[in-house]
PDB file of C-alpha atoms and ligand atoms in Angstrom:
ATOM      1  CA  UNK A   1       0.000   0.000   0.000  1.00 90.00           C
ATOM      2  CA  UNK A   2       1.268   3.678  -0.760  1.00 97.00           C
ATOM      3  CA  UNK A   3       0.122   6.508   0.605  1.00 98.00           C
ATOM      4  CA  UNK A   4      -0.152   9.972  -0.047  1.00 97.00           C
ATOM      5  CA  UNK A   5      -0.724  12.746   2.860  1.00 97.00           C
ATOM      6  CA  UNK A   6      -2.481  15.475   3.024  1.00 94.00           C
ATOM      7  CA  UNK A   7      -0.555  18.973   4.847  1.00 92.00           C
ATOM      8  CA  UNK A   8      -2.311  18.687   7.709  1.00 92.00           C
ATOM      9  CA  UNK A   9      -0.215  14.822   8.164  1.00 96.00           C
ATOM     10  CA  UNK A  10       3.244  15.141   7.527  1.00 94.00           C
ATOM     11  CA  UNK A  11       4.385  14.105  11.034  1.00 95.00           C
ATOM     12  CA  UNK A  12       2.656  11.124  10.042  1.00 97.00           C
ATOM     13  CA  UNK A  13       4.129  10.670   6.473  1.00 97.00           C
ATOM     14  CA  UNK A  14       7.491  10.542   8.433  1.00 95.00           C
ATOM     15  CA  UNK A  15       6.252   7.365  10.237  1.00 96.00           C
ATOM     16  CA  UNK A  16       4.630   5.656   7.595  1.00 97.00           C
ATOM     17  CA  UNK A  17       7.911   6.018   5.726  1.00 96.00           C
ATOM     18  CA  UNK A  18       9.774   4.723   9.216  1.00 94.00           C
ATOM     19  CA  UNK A  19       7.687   1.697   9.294  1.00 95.00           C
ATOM     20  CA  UNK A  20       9.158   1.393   5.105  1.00 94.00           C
ATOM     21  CA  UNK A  21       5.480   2.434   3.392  1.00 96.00           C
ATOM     22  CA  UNK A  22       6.202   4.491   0.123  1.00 97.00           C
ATOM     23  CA  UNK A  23       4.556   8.060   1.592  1.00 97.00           C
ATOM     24  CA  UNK A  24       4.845  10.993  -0.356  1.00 96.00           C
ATOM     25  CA  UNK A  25       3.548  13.993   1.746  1.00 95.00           C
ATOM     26  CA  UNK A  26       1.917  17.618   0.578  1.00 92.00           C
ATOM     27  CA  UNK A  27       4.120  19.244   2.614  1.00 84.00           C
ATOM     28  CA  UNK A  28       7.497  18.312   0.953  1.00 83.00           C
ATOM     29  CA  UNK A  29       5.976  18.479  -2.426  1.00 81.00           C
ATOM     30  CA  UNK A  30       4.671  22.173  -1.775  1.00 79.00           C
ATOM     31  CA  UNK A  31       1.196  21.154  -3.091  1.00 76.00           C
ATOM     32  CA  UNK A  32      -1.265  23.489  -1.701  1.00 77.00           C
ATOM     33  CA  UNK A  33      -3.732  22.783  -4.207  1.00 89.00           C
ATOM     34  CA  UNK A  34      -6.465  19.807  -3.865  1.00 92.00           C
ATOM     35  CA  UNK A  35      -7.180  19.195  -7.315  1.00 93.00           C
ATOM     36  CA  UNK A  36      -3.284  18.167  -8.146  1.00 93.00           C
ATOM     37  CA  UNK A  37      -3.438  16.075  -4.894  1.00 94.00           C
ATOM     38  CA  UNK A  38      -6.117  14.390  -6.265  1.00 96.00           C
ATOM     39  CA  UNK A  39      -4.459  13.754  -9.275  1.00 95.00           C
ATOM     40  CA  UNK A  40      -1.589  12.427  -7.904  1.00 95.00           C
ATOM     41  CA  UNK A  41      -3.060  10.017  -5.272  1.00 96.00           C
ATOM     42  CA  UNK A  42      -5.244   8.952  -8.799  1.00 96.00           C
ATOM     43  CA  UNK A  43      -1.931   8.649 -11.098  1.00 96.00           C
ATOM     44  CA  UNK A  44       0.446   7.205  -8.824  1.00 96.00           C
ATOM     45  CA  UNK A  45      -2.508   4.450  -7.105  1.00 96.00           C
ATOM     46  CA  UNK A  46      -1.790   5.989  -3.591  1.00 97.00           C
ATOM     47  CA  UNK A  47      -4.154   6.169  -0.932  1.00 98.00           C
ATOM     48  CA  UNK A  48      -4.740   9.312   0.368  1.00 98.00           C
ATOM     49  CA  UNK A  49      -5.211  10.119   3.576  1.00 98.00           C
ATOM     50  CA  UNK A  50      -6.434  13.518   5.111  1.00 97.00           C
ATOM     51  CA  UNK A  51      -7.912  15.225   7.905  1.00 96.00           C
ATOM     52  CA  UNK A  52     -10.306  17.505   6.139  1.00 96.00           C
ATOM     53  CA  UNK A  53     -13.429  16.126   5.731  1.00 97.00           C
ATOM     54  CA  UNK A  54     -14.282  18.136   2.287  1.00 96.00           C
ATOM     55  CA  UNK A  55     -11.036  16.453   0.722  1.00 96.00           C
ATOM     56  CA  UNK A  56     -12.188  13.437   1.531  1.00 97.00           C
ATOM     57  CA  UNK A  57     -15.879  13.239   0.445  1.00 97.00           C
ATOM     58  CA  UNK A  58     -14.390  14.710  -3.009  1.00 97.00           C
ATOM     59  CA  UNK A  59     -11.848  12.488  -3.446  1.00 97.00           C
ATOM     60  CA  UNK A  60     -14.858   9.505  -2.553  1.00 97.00           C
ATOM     61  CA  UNK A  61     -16.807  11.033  -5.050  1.00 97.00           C
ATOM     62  CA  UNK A  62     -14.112  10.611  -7.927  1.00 96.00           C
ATOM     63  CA  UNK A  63     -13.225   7.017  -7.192  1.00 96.00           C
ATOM     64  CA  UNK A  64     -10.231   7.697  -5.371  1.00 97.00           C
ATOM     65  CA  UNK A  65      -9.195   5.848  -2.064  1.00 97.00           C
ATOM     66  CA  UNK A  66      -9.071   8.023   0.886  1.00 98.00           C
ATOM     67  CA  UNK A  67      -8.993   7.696   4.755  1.00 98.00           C
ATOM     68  CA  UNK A  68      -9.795  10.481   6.772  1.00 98.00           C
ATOM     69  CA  UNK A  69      -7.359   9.744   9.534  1.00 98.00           C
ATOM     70  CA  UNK A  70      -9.152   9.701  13.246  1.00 97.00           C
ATOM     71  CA  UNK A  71      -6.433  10.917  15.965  1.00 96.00           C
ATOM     72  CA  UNK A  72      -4.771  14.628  17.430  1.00 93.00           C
ATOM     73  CA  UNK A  73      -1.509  12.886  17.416  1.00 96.00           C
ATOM     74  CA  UNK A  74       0.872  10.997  15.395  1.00 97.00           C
ATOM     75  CA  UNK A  75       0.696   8.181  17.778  1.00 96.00           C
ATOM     76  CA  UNK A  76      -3.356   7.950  17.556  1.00 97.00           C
ATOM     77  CA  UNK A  77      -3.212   8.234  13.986  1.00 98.00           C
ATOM     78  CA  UNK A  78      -0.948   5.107  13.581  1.00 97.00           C
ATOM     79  CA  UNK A  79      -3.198   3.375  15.747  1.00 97.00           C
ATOM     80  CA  UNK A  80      -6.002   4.327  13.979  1.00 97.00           C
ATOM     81  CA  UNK A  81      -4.200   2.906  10.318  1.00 98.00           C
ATOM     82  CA  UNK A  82      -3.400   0.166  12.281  1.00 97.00           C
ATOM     83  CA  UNK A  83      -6.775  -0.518  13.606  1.00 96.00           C
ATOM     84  CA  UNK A  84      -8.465  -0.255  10.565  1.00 96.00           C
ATOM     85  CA  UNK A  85      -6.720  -2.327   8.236  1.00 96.00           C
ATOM     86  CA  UNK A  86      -4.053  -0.087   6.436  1.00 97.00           C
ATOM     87  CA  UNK A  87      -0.717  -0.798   7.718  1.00 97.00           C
ATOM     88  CA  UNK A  88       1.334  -3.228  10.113  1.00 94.00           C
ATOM     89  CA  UNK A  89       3.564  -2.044  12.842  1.00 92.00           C
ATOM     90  CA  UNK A  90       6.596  -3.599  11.235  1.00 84.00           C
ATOM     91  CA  UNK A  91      10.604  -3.365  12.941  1.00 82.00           C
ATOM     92  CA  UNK A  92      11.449  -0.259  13.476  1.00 83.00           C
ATOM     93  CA  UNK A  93      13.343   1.527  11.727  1.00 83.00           C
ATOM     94  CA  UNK A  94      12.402  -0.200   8.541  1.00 87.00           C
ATOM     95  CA  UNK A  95      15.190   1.339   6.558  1.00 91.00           C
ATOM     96  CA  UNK A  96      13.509   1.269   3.630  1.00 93.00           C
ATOM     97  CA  UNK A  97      12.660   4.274   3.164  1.00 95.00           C
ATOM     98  CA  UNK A  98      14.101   7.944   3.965  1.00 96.00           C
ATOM     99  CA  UNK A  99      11.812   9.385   6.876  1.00 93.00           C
ATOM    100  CA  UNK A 100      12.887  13.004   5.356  1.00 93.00           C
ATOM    101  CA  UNK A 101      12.057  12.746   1.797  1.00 95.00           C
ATOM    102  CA  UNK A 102      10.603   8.950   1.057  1.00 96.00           C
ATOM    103  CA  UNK A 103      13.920   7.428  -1.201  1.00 97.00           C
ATOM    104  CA  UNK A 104      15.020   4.542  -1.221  1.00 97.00           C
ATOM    105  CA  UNK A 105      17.760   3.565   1.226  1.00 96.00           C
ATOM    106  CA  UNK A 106      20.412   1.911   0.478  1.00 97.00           C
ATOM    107  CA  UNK A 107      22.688   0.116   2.677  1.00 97.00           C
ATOM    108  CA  UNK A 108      26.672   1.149   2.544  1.00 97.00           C
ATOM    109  CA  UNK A 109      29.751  -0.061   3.747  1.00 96.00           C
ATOM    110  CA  UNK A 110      31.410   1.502   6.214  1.00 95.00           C
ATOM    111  CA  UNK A 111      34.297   2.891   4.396  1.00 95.00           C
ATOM    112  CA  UNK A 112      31.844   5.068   2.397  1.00 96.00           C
ATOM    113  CA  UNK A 113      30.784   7.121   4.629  1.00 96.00           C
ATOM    114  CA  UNK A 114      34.063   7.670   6.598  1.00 95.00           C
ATOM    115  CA  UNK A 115      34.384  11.763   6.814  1.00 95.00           C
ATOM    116  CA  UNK A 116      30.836  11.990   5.948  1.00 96.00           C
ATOM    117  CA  UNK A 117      29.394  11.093   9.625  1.00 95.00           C
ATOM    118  CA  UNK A 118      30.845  12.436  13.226  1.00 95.00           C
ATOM    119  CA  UNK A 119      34.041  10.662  14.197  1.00 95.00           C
ATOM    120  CA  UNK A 120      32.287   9.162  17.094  1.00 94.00           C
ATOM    121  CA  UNK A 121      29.361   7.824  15.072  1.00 95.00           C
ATOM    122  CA  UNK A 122      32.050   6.050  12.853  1.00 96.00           C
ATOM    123  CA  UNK A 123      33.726   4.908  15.516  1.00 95.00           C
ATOM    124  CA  UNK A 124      30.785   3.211  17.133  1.00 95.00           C
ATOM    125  CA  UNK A 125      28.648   1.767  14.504  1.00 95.00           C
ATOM    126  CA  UNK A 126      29.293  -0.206  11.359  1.00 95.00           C
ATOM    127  CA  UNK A 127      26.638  -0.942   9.314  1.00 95.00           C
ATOM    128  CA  UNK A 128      24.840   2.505   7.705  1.00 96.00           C
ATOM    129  CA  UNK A 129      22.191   3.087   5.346  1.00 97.00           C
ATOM    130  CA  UNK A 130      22.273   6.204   2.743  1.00 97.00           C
ATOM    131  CA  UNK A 131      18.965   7.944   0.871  1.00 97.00           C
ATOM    132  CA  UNK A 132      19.739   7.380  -2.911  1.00 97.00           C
ATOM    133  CA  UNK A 133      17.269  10.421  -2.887  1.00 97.00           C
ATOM    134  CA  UNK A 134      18.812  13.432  -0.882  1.00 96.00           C
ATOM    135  CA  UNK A 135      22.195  11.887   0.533  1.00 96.00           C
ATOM    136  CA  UNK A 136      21.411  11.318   4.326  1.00 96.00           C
ATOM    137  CA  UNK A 137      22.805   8.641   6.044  1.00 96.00           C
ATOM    138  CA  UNK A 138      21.474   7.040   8.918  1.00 95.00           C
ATOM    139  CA  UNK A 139      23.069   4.304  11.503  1.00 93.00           C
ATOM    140  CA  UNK A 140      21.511   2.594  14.316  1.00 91.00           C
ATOM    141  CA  UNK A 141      21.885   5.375  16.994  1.00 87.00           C
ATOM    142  CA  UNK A 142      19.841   5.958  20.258  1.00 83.00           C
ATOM    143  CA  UNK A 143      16.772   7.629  18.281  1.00 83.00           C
ATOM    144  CA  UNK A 144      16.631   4.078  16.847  1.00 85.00           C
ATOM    145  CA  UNK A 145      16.105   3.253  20.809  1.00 86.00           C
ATOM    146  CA  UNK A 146      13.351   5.757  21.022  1.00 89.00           C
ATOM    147  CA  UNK A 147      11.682   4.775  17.726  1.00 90.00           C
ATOM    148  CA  UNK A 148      11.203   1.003  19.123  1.00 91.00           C
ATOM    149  CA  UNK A 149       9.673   2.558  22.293  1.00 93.00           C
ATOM    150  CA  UNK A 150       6.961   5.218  20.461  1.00 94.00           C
ATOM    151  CA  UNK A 151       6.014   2.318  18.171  1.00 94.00           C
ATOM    152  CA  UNK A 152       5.499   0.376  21.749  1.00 94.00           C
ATOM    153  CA  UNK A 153       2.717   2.631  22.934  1.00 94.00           C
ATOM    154  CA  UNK A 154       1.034   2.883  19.487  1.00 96.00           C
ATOM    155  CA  UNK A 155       0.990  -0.867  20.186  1.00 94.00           C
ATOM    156  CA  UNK A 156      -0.705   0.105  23.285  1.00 94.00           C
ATOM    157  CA  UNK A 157      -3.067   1.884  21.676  1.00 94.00           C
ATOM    158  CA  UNK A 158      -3.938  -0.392  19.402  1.00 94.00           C
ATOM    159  CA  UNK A 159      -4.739  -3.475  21.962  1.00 90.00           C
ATOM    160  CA  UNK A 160      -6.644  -0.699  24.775  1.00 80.00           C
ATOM    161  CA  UNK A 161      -8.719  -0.473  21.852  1.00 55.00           C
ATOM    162  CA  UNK A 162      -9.796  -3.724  20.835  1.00 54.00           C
ATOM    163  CA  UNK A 163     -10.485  -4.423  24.027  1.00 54.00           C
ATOM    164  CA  UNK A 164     -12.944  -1.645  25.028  1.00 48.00           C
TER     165      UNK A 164
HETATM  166 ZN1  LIG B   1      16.150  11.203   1.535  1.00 75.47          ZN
END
């Protein structure tokens, strides 16, 4: 499933692409308009998923899948997906895709990015991923730690949930 998201979601977008779904997002493509959202969530088969109810009757009404996303928080609005059908909570990071701009990532050897990450970093970790996109690199460092534990109480959320 790919997913495109409205302004209103790009916190989330940065998830989604966390968890490795393809997510473009409004806000890094500068699209303020609704009609050329439309038309890409039509042209590139992506699901899009909004928080403004207009948007989403409209894009309904032209055959295009849409989700308006329940939830004030990026957490909630995982659990929401989640709950509803539209994604897993996978490993995370996924390091699939780049959480800034959606590329691919690719993983590298170590040697490539010596010079290109903090001493410190190098020093500490060896295996590191780079966007074939924009160029950033990532490594397992202690946001990775943090990532594991926010995807944790979206779990929570999820099972609270199912049992009310
Ligand atoms: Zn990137």
């Amino acid at each position: 499933m790919r997913f495109l998201a409205d302004a209103m979601l790009g916190k989330l977008a940065e998830w989604l692409r966390i968890l490795g779904y393809d997510t473009l997002a409004a806000e890094d493509l500068s699209i303020m308009d609704d009609d050329y959202l439309l038309d890409i969530a039509e042209d590139e088969g992506r699901v899009l998923l909004t928080k403004d109810v207009e948007l989403y009757e409209r894009a309904k009404k032209e055959g295009i899948e849409a989700v308006l996303v329940e939830g004030n928080d990026v957490e909630h609005q995982l659990a929401f997906l989640v709950k509803n059908g539209y994604i897993e909570l996978r490993e995370v990071p996924s390091l699939e895709r780049c959480p800034k701009c959606n590329g691919p990532l690719k993983k590298v050897s170590k040697e490539e990015v010596k010079g290109l990450v903090p001493m410190g970093v190098y020093m500490s970790h060896d295996e590191f991923w780079v966007c074939t996109n924009c160029g950033q690199i990532y490594w397992k460092g202690s946001h990775w730690k943090r990532m594991k534990e926010f995807v944790e109480r979206v779990k929570g959320l999820v099972e609270d949930k199912s049992r009310a």
